[in-house]
């Protein structure tokens, strides 16, 4: 009987001990240390959120999230690319170049790195480096019509009109409805004094997209031969985008000196006086 009692008490004490342990486990928190895989997943999730914020114009929040993503996982070139995009949006161009260099060190075979670099170099007025970066990117992705177009734009800035026209033509062959390239061919041909060809190109661009730029470009081309139609087109262009009333804005859009001079003559027409005043007032309101 004594042996049985001792055995019972012993079992009870052991059971009580384990019961106490379970209570302690329930009360005292324990720490979870994430694995490398989980950290990588989290960094990608944060990176995607940073990119979404960038898309919605929340540049500062996007930058903070992108920085966090890179801190968690500094070995993913995509995260460095997202950080660079956020830095560009926040006008931190030197930081963006550093981030893009980091991405390139991890994986030098991604065209987006060089396209983004080119974008930064253009913003800081380093055209030669911008051109070189674009050429590297195009070697990796030879059918990127936007990159080819941008390279053509750099040649347009350099007044290498024939070179620009060839590149615009190449991008149009890849994407036939790429009206911006067709329009910019018109800009180049006008500076080459090939006005009739410029007219055809502006008309072709308008048939795809009735944008203010080819409308005003066409108006400037035909002003001497058909002033009435030119005024109608100019009115429509300024109503669509008042910024085109501004000489400096057109210059940013790579309008050459000859087309600029022709446009200035057109905009001085008395019949466009009200439209010009209205366009300028809209620019002031929006700034």
PDB file of C-alpha atoms in Angstrom, residues 165 182 185-186 189-190 193-204 221:
ATOM      1  CA  UNK A 165      15.888  60.052 -88.139  1.00  0.00           C
ATOM      2  CA  UNK A 182       6.927  59.848 -86.054  1.00  0.00           C
ATOM      3  CA  UNK A 185      11.084  62.619 -87.293  1.00  0.00           C
ATOM      4  CA  UNK A 186       8.981  65.623 -88.347  1.00  0.00           C
ATOM      5  CA  UNK A 189      13.146  66.906 -91.142  1.00  0.00           C
ATOM      6  CA  UNK A 190      11.939  70.488 -90.586  1.00  0.00           C
ATOM      7  CA  UNK A 193      14.491  72.170 -94.590  1.00  0.00           C
ATOM      8  CA  UNK A 194      12.379  69.229 -95.781  1.00  0.00           C
ATOM      9  CA  UNK A 195       9.106  70.944 -94.880  1.00  0.00           C
ATOM     10  CA  UNK A 196       6.788  68.815 -97.050  1.00  0.00           C
ATOM     11  CA  UNK A 197       8.135  65.631 -95.486  1.00  0.00           C
ATOM     12  CA  UNK A 198       7.758  67.173 -92.007  1.00  0.00           C
ATOM     13  CA  UNK A 199       4.114  68.002 -92.832  1.00  0.00           C
ATOM     14  CA  UNK A 200       3.398  64.378 -93.829  1.00  0.00           C
ATOM     15  CA  UNK A 201       4.982  63.096 -90.628  1.00  0.00           C
ATOM     16  CA  UNK A 202       3.070  65.491 -88.374  1.00  0.00           C
ATOM     17  CA  UNK A 203      -0.160  64.498 -90.163  1.00  0.00           C
ATOM     18  CA  UNK A 204       0.705  60.816 -89.680  1.00  0.00           C
ATOM     19  CA  UNK A 221       4.694  74.136 -91.118  1.00  0.00           C
TER      20      UNK A 221
END
